[in-house]
Short mmCIF file of C-alpha atoms in Angstrom, two decimals:
data_model
loop_
_atom_site.label_atom_id
_atom_site.label_comp_id
_atom_site.label_asym_id
_atom_site.label_seq_id
_atom_site.Cartn_x
_atom_site.Cartn_y
_atom_site.Cartn_z
CA ARG A 614 3.51 23.29 -21.40
CA VAL A 615 6.92 24.75 -20.40
CA GLY A 616 5.38 26.15 -17.24
CA ALA A 617 3.85 22.76 -16.45
CA HIS A 618 7.22 21.07 -16.88
CA LEU A 619 8.90 23.59 -14.57
CA LEU A 620 6.15 23.04 -11.97
CA ALA A 621 6.59 19.29 -12.27
CA LEU A 622 10.34 19.61 -11.81
CA LEU A 623 9.87 21.83 -8.76
CA LEU A 624 7.41 19.36 -7.22
CA LEU A 625 9.77 16.47 -7.88
CA PHE A 626 12.60 18.15 -5.98
CA LEU A 627 10.15 19.05 -3.20
CA VAL A 628 8.97 15.46 -2.92
CA ALA A 629 12.50 14.09 -3.12
CA SER A 630 13.50 16.18 -0.12
CA LEU A 631 10.80 14.66 2.08
CA PRO A 632 11.43 11.65 4.33
CA ALA A 633 10.25 8.26 3.10
CA GLY A 634 6.49 7.86 3.26
CA GLU A 635 5.79 11.60 2.97
CA ALA A 636 5.66 11.97 -0.81
CA ALA A 637 2.08 13.26 -0.78
CA VAL A 638 1.12 16.92 -0.54
CA ALA A 639 -1.57 15.82 1.91
CA SER A 640 -2.77 12.46 3.17
CA VAL A 641 -6.21 11.62 4.54
CA PRO A 642 -6.40 8.35 6.53
CA LEU A 643 -9.49 6.22 5.85
CA GLN A 644 -10.16 4.38 9.12
CA GLN A 645 -13.93 4.34 9.68
CA TRP A 646 -15.58 1.58 7.66
CA GLN A 647 -18.65 -0.62 7.63
CA MET A 648 -18.46 -4.28 6.68
CA GLN A 649 -20.78 -7.16 5.84
CA SER A 650 -20.61 -10.71 4.51
CA SER A 651 -21.13 -10.96 0.76
CA THR A 652 -23.75 -13.64 1.39
CA LEU A 653 -26.00 -10.90 2.79
CA VAL A 654 -25.25 -8.34 0.08
CA PRO A 655 -26.44 -9.32 -3.43
CA ASP A 656 -25.52 -5.91 -4.89
CA SER A 657 -22.58 -5.39 -7.23
CA GLY A 658 -19.43 -3.48 -6.34
CA GLU A 659 -20.46 -0.75 -8.74
CA ALA A 660 -23.72 -0.29 -6.79
CA ILE A 661 -22.19 -0.57 -3.32
CA SER A 662 -19.63 2.14 -4.14
CA GLN A 663 -22.33 4.67 -4.99
CA PRO A 664 -23.54 7.32 -2.48
CA SER A 665 -27.13 6.19 -3.11
CA PHE A 666 -26.43 2.72 -1.67
CA GLN A 667 -27.87 2.23 1.82
CA PRO A 668 -25.83 -0.25 3.94
CA GLU A 669 -28.48 -1.77 6.18
CA ALA A 670 -27.35 -3.70 9.27
CA TRP A 671 -23.70 -3.38 8.30
CA ILE A 672 -21.10 -3.67 11.06
CA ASP A 673 -18.87 -0.77 12.08
CA ALA A 674 -15.14 -1.45 11.69
CA THR A 675 -12.18 0.75 12.60
CA THR A 676 -9.09 -0.15 10.64
CA PRO A 677 -6.60 -1.63 10.78
CA THR A 678 -8.67 -4.69 11.66
CA THR A 679 -9.49 -8.20 10.62
CA VAL A 680 -13.08 -9.28 10.07
CA LEU A 681 -13.05 -11.38 13.23
CA ALA A 682 -11.58 -8.55 15.32
CA ALA A 683 -14.33 -6.20 14.10
CA LEU A 684 -16.99 -8.79 14.91
CA PHE A 685 -15.60 -9.11 18.43
CA ALA A 686 -15.44 -5.32 18.85
CA ALA A 687 -19.11 -5.15 17.83
CA GLY A 688 -20.03 -7.81 20.42
CA LEU A 689 -21.12 -10.34 17.80
CA VAL A 690 -18.67 -13.11 18.76
CA PRO A 691 -17.15 -14.11 22.12
CA ASP A 692 -13.57 -13.19 22.91
CA PRO A 693 -11.61 -15.49 20.55
CA LEU A 694 -8.57 -15.33 22.84
CA TYR A 695 -10.41 -16.73 25.85
CA SER A 696 -10.70 -20.44 26.63
CA ASP A 697 -11.75 -22.45 23.55
CA ASN A 698 -14.00 -19.73 22.13
CA MET A 699 -12.08 -19.77 18.87
CA ALA A 700 -13.10 -23.36 18.20
CA ALA A 701 -16.75 -22.40 18.65
CA ILE A 702 -16.67 -19.70 15.94
CA ASN A 703 -18.10 -20.87 12.62
CA GLY A 704 -15.20 -20.70 10.19
CA SER A 705 -17.42 -21.24 7.14
CA ALA A 706 -18.66 -17.67 7.53
CA PHE A 707 -15.27 -16.55 6.22
CA ASP A 708 -15.11 -18.86 3.22
CA VAL A 709 -16.87 -16.12 1.26
CA PRO A 710 -15.59 -12.58 0.65
CA TRP A 711 -16.58 -9.72 2.96
CA TRP A 712 -17.37 -6.17 1.90
CA PHE A 713 -15.70 -3.14 3.49
CA ARG A 714 -17.21 0.26 2.64
CA THR A 715 -16.22 3.80 3.62
CA THR A 716 -17.04 7.34 2.53
CA PHE A 717 -14.91 10.46 2.48
CA GLN A 718 -15.50 14.08 1.59
CA VAL A 719 -13.48 16.16 -0.87
CA PRO A 720 -14.37 19.82 -0.22
CA ARG A 721 -14.30 22.42 -2.96
CA GLN A 722 -11.21 24.56 -3.53
CA THR A 723 -8.88 22.38 -1.50
CA GLU A 724 -5.41 21.12 -2.32
CA ILE A 725 -7.03 18.33 -4.31
CA GLY A 726 -8.39 20.99 -6.63
CA ILE A 727 -5.00 22.59 -7.27
CA ALA A 728 -2.83 19.47 -7.23
CA LEU A 729 -2.41 17.35 -10.32
CA GLY A 730 -3.23 13.98 -8.85
CA ALA A 731 -4.96 11.93 -6.19
CA ALA A 732 -4.11 8.36 -5.21
CA LEU A 733 -5.54 5.70 -2.96
CA ARG A 734 -2.70 4.10 -1.01
CA PHE A 735 -3.10 0.57 0.36
CA GLU A 736 -0.41 -0.60 2.77
CA GLY A 737 -1.73 -4.08 3.50
CA ILE A 738 -4.85 -6.07 2.57
CA ASN A 739 -5.15 -9.71 3.61
CA TYR A 740 -5.31 -11.27 1.13
CA ARG A 741 -7.17 -10.34 -2.08
CA ALA A 742 -9.45 -7.40 -2.76
CA ASP A 743 -11.57 -6.02 -5.57
CA VAL A 744 -11.43 -2.21 -5.34
CA TYR A 745 -14.38 0.02 -6.31
CA LEU A 746 -14.63 3.81 -6.13
CA ASN A 747 -17.68 5.87 -7.05
CA GLY A 748 -19.23 3.12 -9.16
CA HIS A 749 -16.00 2.13 -10.96
CA GLN A 750 -13.89 -0.98 -10.43
CA LEU A 751 -10.34 0.32 -10.16
CA THR A 752 -8.13 -2.71 -9.67
CA LYS A 753 -7.55 -6.01 -7.89
CA LEU A 754 -5.12 -6.24 -4.98
CA VAL A 755 -3.23 -9.44 -4.22
CA GLY A 756 -0.77 -9.98 -1.39
CA THR A 757 -0.66 -9.28 2.32
CA PHE A 758 2.60 -7.34 2.18
CA VAL A 759 2.08 -5.45 -1.09
CA LEU A 760 2.04 -1.62 -0.94
CA THR A 761 -0.02 -0.17 -3.76
CA SER A 762 -0.94 3.35 -4.90
CA VAL A 763 -3.87 3.58 -7.32
CA ASN A 764 -4.32 6.69 -9.45
CA VAL A 765 -7.85 8.00 -8.84
CA SER A 766 -7.38 11.50 -10.24
CA GLN A 767 -10.09 10.95 -12.84
CA VAL A 768 -12.50 9.15 -10.49
CA VAL A 769 -12.47 11.15 -7.25
CA VAL A 770 -15.12 13.90 -7.15
CA GLU A 771 -15.82 17.00 -5.10
CA GLY A 772 -18.23 16.15 -2.31
CA GLU A 773 -18.94 12.59 -1.16
CA ASN A 774 -16.83 9.69 -2.44
CA VAL A 775 -17.48 6.02 -1.72
CA LEU A 776 -14.78 3.34 -1.56
CA ALA A 777 -15.72 -0.35 -1.38
CA LEU A 778 -13.45 -3.37 -1.03
CA ARG A 779 -14.49 -6.98 -1.53
CA ILE A 780 -11.91 -8.87 0.50
CA TYR A 781 -11.07 -12.56 0.25
CA ALA A 782 -9.31 -14.59 2.93
CA PRO A 783 -5.94 -16.17 2.12
CA LYS A 784 -5.78 -19.80 1.12
CA ASP A 785 -3.84 -21.74 3.72
CA ASN A 786 -4.10 -25.32 2.53
CA VAL A 787 -0.65 -26.57 3.50
CA PHE A 788 -1.64 -30.21 3.89
CA PRO A 789 -0.88 -32.41 2.11
CA PRO A 790 2.62 -31.00 1.43
CA THR A 791 2.13 -31.52 -2.32
CA ASN A 792 -0.71 -28.99 -2.36
CA HIS A 793 0.34 -25.69 -3.92
CA ASP A 794 -2.94 -23.83 -3.40
CA THR A 795 -1.45 -21.75 -0.59
CA ASP A 796 -0.97 -18.00 -0.23
CA LEU A 797 2.00 -16.27 1.41
CA ALA A 798 -0.04 -14.42 3.99
CA LEU A 799 -0.46 -13.86 7.73
CA THR A 800 -0.82 -17.45 8.90
CA PHE A 801 -0.12 -19.41 12.05
CA VAL A 802 1.95 -22.60 12.05
CA ASP A 803 2.91 -23.06 15.69
CA TRP A 804 1.03 -23.42 18.97
CA ALA A 805 -1.12 -20.31 18.39
CA PRO A 806 -4.65 -21.22 17.23
CA THR A 807 -5.48 -20.24 13.67
CA PRO A 808 -8.06 -17.43 13.61
CA ALA A 809 -11.38 -18.53 12.17
CA ASP A 810 -11.19 -15.82 9.49
CA ASN A 811 -7.54 -16.58 8.65
CA ASN A 812 -6.80 -12.91 9.43
CA MET A 813 -8.75 -11.61 6.43
CA GLY A 814 -9.27 -7.85 6.46
CA ILE A 815 -7.56 -4.48 6.24
CA TRP A 816 -4.53 -5.04 8.41
CA ARG A 817 -2.58 -1.88 7.53
CA ASN A 818 -3.45 1.70 6.62
CA VAL A 819 -5.55 2.93 3.73
CA SER A 820 -5.33 6.63 2.79
CA LEU A 821 -6.24 9.15 0.12
CA ASP A 822 -3.05 10.92 -0.92
CA VAL A 823 -3.05 14.27 -2.70
CA VAL A 824 0.02 14.40 -4.91
CA GLY A 825 1.80 16.76 -7.25
CA SER A 826 2.39 15.93 -10.89
CA LEU A 827 5.42 13.75 -10.08
CA THR A 828 6.32 11.66 -7.04
CA LEU A 829 9.14 9.29 -6.16
CA ASP A 830 8.51 5.74 -4.99
CA ALA A 831 10.28 2.45 -4.25
CA PRO A 832 13.94 3.46 -3.80
CA PHE A 833 16.08 0.35 -4.13
CA VAL A 834 19.76 -0.23 -3.36
CA THR A 835 21.71 -3.37 -4.22
CA THR A 836 25.14 -4.10 -2.79
CA GLU A 837 27.91 -6.48 -3.68
CA ILE A 838 30.90 -6.69 -1.34
CA ASN A 839 34.11 -7.30 -3.27
CA ALA A 840 37.32 -9.01 -2.20
CA ASP A 841 39.33 -5.77 -2.54
CA SER A 842 37.45 -4.02 0.32
CA THR A 843 35.09 -2.21 -2.03
CA ALA A 844 31.35 -2.39 -2.50
CA SER A 845 29.58 -2.14 -5.86
CA LEU A 846 26.25 -0.37 -5.50
CA GLY A 847 23.18 -0.33 -7.70
CA LEU A 848 20.65 2.49 -7.20
CA SER A 849 17.19 2.87 -8.68
CA ILE A 850 13.93 4.67 -7.92
CA ASP A 851 10.52 4.91 -9.57
CA VAL A 852 9.16 8.23 -10.84
CA ILE A 853 5.34 8.34 -11.05
CA ASN A 854 3.64 10.80 -13.37
CA TRP A 855 0.11 11.53 -12.13
CA SER A 856 -0.63 14.06 -14.87
CA PRO A 857 -2.40 13.30 -18.19
CA TYR A 858 0.60 14.35 -20.33
CA PRO A 859 4.29 13.36 -20.63
CA THR A 860 6.49 15.23 -18.16
CA GLN A 861 10.23 15.85 -18.12
CA ALA A 862 12.18 15.72 -14.88
CA THR A 863 15.67 15.57 -13.46
CA VAL A 864 16.27 13.11 -10.64
CA VAL A 865 19.27 13.78 -8.40
CA CYS A 866 20.56 11.24 -5.92
CA THR A 867 23.00 11.80 -3.08
CA MET A 868 24.16 9.18 -0.63
CA SER A 869 26.70 9.08 2.13
CA GLN A 870 29.99 7.54 0.95
CA ILE A 871 29.23 8.57 -2.65
CA SER A 872 31.55 11.46 -3.43
CA ALA A 873 29.32 13.39 -5.85
CA PRO A 874 25.60 13.62 -6.73
CA LEU A 875 24.19 11.31 -9.40
CA GLN A 876 21.81 12.82 -11.94
CA VAL A 877 19.43 11.36 -14.53
CA ASP A 878 17.12 13.21 -16.95
CA VAL A 879 13.91 11.35 -17.71
CA THR A 880 10.63 11.83 -19.57
CA VAL A 881 7.80 9.98 -17.86
CA PRO A 882 4.81 9.09 -20.06
CA ALA A 883 1.36 10.32 -19.10
CA SER A 884 -0.17 8.54 -16.08
CA ALA A 885 2.74 6.11 -15.95
CA ARG A 886 5.61 4.90 -13.77
CA THR A 887 9.23 4.86 -14.94
CA THR A 888 12.16 3.24 -13.13
CA VAL A 889 15.29 5.39 -13.09
CA SER A 890 18.62 3.61 -12.61
CA PHE A 891 21.81 5.42 -11.74
CA THR A 892 24.92 4.18 -13.54
CA SER A 893 28.34 5.54 -12.70
CA PRO A 894 30.96 2.87 -11.93
CA ALA A 895 33.40 5.51 -10.72
CA LEU A 896 30.99 6.80 -8.09
CA LEU A 897 29.11 3.59 -7.27
CA ASN A 898 32.21 1.56 -6.48
CA VAL A 899 32.73 2.54 -2.83
CA ARG A 900 36.05 1.89 -1.09
CA ASP A 901 36.05 0.75 2.55
CA PRO A 902 32.23 0.76 2.83
CA LEU A 903 30.71 1.33 6.26
CA LEU A 904 28.56 -1.77 6.65
CA TRP A 905 25.63 -2.59 8.91
CA TRP A 906 26.98 -5.08 11.43
CA PRO A 907 25.10 -7.14 14.02
CA TRP A 908 25.57 -5.53 17.42
CA GLN A 909 28.06 -8.12 18.64
CA MET A 910 30.27 -7.68 15.57
CA GLY A 911 30.45 -3.91 15.04
CA GLU A 912 28.52 -0.71 14.35
CA PRO A 913 25.12 -0.91 12.61
CA ASN A 914 25.95 1.79 10.08
CA LEU A 915 23.06 3.40 8.22
CA HIS A 916 23.32 5.71 5.21
CA ASP A 917 21.20 8.69 4.16
CA LEU A 918 19.87 8.41 0.62
#
């Protein structure tokens, strides 16, 4: 157990030294999918996400894409950006969810085998999705702009893996104004015609991330500018424990204009996420802060964290 804790601590410092977005030991993009309307697929998500399932007459889709964009790429609808073709596309076809399905291989004796965790990372699904992997429903995703990492360490297998998403279009019922059945999604409100599918689909990257026992996520900085030419800062970051046992770690934070490193010791429960907040009024009250100014007012100062 001591050795595991030392390994976890080493991995945490390794991950913390990487630029944002590179917390994984390795990342495999999942871009080649097949899709089909749920009206043509009576099978359950558990069945569709099995290697034995045979997707007959499914449509190839390279992500990121919306359903309508994939249909156009496959030659199944006319160019929706030409003339009044958009108006001729049957919008009712997108009132039901659509399935997206992909497979990926996990070879033997790879980094997945020696690392302590694997995660599916979703950077943008429009708008809702039921997530299935290898016959198991993992979670439900909600929100176009929500970044989510799902722990699949106990579900991913050596050899072929199957990921299936049942995706629902956003609700965009803005009229009458008293209607509240509306989602904050990718919608059009000006002269641009609304896409028939309301932009439903996988509009940002999906990847399989191989991770160490601990990773850092969601750094957050709050600022309050004071009348005495100082700024009061609040700093926090999430520590994710991908291992099946509690793990101790030390999180160290440095930032330009903070005179000394901040340090917090934390024990993260098994397979859990803990938010670490740094509290040191003496260090987090910055005098004469270098602010980010609009270009016509001054320098757009940025700070390394």
